[in-house]
Tab-separated table of C-alpha atoms in Angstrom:
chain	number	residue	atom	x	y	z
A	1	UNK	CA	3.123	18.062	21.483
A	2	UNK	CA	4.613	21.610	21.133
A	3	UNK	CA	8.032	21.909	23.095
A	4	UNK	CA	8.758	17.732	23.425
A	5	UNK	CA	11.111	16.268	21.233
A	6	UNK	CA	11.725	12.858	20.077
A	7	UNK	CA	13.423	10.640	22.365
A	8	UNK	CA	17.473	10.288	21.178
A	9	UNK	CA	16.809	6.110	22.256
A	10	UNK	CA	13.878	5.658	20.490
A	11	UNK	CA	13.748	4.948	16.615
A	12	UNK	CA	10.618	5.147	14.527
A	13	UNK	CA	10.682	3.094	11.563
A	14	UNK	CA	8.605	3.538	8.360
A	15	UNK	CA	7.360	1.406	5.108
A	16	UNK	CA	7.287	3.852	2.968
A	17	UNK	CA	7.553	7.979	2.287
A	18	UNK	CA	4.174	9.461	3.636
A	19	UNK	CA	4.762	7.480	6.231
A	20	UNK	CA	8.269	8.837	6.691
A	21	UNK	CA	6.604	12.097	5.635
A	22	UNK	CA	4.312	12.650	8.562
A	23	UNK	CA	6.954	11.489	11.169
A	24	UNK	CA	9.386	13.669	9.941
A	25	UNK	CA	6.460	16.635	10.388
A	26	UNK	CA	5.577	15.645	13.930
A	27	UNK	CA	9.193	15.856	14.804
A	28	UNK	CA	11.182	13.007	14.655
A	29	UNK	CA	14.314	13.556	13.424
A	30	UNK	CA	16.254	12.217	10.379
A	31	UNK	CA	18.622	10.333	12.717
A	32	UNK	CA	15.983	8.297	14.134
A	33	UNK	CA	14.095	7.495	11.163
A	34	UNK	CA	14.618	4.358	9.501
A	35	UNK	CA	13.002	3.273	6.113
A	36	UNK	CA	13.254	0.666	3.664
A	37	UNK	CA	16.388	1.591	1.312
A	38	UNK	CA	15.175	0.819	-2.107
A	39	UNK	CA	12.650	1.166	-4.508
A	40	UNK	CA	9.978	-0.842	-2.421
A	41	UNK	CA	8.544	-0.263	0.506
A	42	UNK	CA	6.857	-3.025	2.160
A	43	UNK	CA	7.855	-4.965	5.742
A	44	UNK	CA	10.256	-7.181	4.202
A	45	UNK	CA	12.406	-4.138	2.799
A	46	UNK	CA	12.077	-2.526	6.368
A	47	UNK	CA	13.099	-5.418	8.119
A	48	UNK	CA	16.310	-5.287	6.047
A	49	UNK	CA	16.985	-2.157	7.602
A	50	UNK	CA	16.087	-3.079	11.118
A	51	UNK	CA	17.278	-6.915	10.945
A	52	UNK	CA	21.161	-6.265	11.663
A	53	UNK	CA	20.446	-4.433	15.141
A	54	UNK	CA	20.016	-6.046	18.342
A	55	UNK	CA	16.318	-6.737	19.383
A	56	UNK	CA	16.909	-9.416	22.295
A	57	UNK	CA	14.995	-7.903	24.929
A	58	UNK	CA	13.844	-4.575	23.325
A	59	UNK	CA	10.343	-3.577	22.589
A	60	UNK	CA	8.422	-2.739	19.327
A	61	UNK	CA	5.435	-0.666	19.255
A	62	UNK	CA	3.746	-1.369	15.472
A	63	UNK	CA	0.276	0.991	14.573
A	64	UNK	CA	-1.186	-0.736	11.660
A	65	UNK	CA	-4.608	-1.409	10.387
A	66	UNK	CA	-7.215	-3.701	12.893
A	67	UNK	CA	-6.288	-6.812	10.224
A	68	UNK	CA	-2.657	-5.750	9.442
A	69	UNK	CA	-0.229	-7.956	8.714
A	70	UNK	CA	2.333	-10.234	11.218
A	71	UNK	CA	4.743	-10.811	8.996
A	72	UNK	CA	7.204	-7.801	10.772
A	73	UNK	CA	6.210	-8.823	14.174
A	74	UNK	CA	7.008	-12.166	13.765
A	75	UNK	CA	10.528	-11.529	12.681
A	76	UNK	CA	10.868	-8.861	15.406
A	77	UNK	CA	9.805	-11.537	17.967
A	78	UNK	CA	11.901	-14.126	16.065
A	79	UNK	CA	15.051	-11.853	16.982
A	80	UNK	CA	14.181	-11.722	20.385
A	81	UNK	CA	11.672	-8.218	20.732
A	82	UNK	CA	8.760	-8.042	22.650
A	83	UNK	CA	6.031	-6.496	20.109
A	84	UNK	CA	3.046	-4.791	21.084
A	85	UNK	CA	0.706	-3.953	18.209
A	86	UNK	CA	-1.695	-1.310	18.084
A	87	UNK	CA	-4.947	-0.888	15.501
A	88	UNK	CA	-5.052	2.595	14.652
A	89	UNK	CA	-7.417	2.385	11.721
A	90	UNK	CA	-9.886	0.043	9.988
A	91	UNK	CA	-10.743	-0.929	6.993
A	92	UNK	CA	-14.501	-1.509	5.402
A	93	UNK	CA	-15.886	-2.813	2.181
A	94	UNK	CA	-16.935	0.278	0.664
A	95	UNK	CA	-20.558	1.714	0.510
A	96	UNK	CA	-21.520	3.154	-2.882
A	97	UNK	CA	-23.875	5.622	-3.439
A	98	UNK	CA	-25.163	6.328	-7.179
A	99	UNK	CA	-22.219	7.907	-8.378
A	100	UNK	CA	-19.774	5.464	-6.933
A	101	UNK	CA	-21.967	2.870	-8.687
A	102	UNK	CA	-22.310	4.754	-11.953
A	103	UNK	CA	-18.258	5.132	-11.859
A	104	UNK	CA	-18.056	1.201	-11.543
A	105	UNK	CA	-20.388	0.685	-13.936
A	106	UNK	CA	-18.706	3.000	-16.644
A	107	UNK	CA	-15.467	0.727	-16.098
A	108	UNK	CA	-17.287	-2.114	-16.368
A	109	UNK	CA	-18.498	-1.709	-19.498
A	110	UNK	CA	-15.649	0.358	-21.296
A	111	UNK	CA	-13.006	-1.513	-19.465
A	112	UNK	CA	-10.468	-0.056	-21.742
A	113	UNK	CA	-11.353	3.790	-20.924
A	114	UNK	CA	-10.155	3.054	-17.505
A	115	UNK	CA	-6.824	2.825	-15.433
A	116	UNK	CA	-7.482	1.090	-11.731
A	117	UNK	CA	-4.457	2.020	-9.394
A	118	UNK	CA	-3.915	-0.544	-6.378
A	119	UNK	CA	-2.593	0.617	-3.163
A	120	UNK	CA	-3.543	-2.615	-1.184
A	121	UNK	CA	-4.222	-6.004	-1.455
A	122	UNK	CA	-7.729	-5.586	0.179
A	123	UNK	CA	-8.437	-3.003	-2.202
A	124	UNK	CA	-8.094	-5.571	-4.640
A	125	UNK	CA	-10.087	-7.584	-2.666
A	126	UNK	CA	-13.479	-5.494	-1.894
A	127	UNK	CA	-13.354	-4.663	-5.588
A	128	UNK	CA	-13.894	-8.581	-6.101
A	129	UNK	CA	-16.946	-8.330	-3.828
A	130	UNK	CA	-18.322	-5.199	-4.972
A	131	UNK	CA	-18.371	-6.390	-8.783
A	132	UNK	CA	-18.529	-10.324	-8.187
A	133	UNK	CA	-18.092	-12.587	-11.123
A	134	UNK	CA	-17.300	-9.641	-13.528
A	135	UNK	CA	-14.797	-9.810	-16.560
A	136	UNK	CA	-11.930	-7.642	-15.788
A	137	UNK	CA	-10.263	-9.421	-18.941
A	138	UNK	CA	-9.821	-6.152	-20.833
A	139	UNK	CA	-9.095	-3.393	-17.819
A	140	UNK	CA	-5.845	-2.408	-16.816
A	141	UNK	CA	-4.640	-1.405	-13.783
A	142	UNK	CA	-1.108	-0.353	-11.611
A	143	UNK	CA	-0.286	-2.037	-8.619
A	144	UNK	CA	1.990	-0.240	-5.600
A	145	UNK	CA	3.490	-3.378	-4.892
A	146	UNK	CA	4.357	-7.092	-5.819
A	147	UNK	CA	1.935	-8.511	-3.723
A	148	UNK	CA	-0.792	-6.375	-4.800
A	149	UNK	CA	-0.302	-6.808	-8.636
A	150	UNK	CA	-0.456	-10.593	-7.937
A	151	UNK	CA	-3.891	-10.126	-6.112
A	152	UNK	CA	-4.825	-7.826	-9.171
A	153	UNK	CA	-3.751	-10.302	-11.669
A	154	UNK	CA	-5.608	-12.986	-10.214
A	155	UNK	CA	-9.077	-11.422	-9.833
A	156	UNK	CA	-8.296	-11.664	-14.102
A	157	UNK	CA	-6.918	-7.895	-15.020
A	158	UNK	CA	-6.011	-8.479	-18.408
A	159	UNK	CA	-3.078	-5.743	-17.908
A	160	UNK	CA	-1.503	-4.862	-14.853
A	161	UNK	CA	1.725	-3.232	-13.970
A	162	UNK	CA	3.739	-2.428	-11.022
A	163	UNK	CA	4.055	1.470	-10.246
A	164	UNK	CA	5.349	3.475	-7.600
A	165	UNK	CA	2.201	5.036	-6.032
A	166	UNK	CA	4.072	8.956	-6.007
A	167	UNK	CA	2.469	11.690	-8.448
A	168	UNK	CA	5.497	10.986	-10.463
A	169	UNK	CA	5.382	7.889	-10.276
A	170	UNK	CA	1.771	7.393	-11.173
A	171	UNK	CA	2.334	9.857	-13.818
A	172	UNK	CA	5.174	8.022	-15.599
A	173	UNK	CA	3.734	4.715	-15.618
A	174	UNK	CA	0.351	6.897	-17.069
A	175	UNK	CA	2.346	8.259	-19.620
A	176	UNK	CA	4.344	5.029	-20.619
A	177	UNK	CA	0.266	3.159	-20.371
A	178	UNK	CA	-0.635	5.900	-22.869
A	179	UNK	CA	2.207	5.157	-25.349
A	180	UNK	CA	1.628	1.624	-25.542
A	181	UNK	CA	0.035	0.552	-29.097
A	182	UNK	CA	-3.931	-0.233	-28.812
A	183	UNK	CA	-4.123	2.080	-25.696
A	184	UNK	CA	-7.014	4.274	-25.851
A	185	UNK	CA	-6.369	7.460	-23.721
A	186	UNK	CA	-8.002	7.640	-20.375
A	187	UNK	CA	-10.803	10.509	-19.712
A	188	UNK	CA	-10.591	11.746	-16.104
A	189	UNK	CA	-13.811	13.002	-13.715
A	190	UNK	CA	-11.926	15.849	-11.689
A	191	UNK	CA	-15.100	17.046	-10.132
């Protein structure tokens, strides 16, 4: 709220830069701020950041999706943190409506006229049960992380790469997708 600030003994930790983003905008300050160091942001290159500081008998607060994953509490718990966790969003298979439907039918028959970008695993997932048994043989797609290429690569994308999920990054791996030989380029519904 207007006029509080950030406590100096509290940290707020982020996986990733909108996350870091928005915190930053509701006032937490750089020095309380930590965030995975690298290239990937995930829980495991977070808890590389928070692993070497003392959690026996300290509490963690996580907000995450209502079926997030445990993986961070457990190794906050592990080194000795009580962890509370908190749902502040859900996730649903998606309803489509006759455009949707039409959109998923275009890709499904001209597989190679589209580019599927991954942000989660259960993305992956839903588009399994939204377009069961289908031949995804010939699409391509990016993937924001490991994990989610995997999940991508096993529901049988015939071309998937990893991609940091930035508007430069999803532009450069466009523009390296577009180079490759055999690639036909991609047509785009802004509307």
């Amino acid at each position: 709220p207007p006029g509080m600030r950030w406590p100096s003994t509290v940290l707020a930790a982020s996986t990733g830069p909108g996350t870091s983003a928005a915190l930053r905008a509701a006032g937490v300050p750089d020095a309380a701020l930590v965030q995975p160091a690298g290239e990937v942001f995930d829980s495991e290159a977070l808890w590389q950041q928070l692993q070497p500081r003392d959690w026996a008998g300290r509490r963690a607060l996580i907000v995450r999706g209502e079926r997030g994953r445990d993986w961070l509490a457990e190794h906050l718990r592990q080194a000795g943190a009580t962890v509370d966790l908190i749902a502040a969003y859900q996730r649903h298979l998606p309803q489509f409506g006759a455009r949707e439907q039409a959109q998923l039918d275009h890709a499904l028959a001209q597989p190679t006229q589209c580019l599927w970008l991954f942000s989660s695993s259960e993305a992956v997932a839903n588009l399994g049960l939204l377009a069961p048994g289908s031949d995804w043989s010939a699409a391509g797609a990016i993937g924001s992380h490991p994990r989610i290429v995997s999940q991508t690569q096993r529901l049988g994308f015939g071309r998937v790469e990893l991609g940091e999920l930035s508007v430069a990054g999803v532009t450069a791996r466009l523009a390296t997708w577009l180079a490759a030989p055999g690639t036909r380029s991609i047509q785009s519904d802004a509307s």
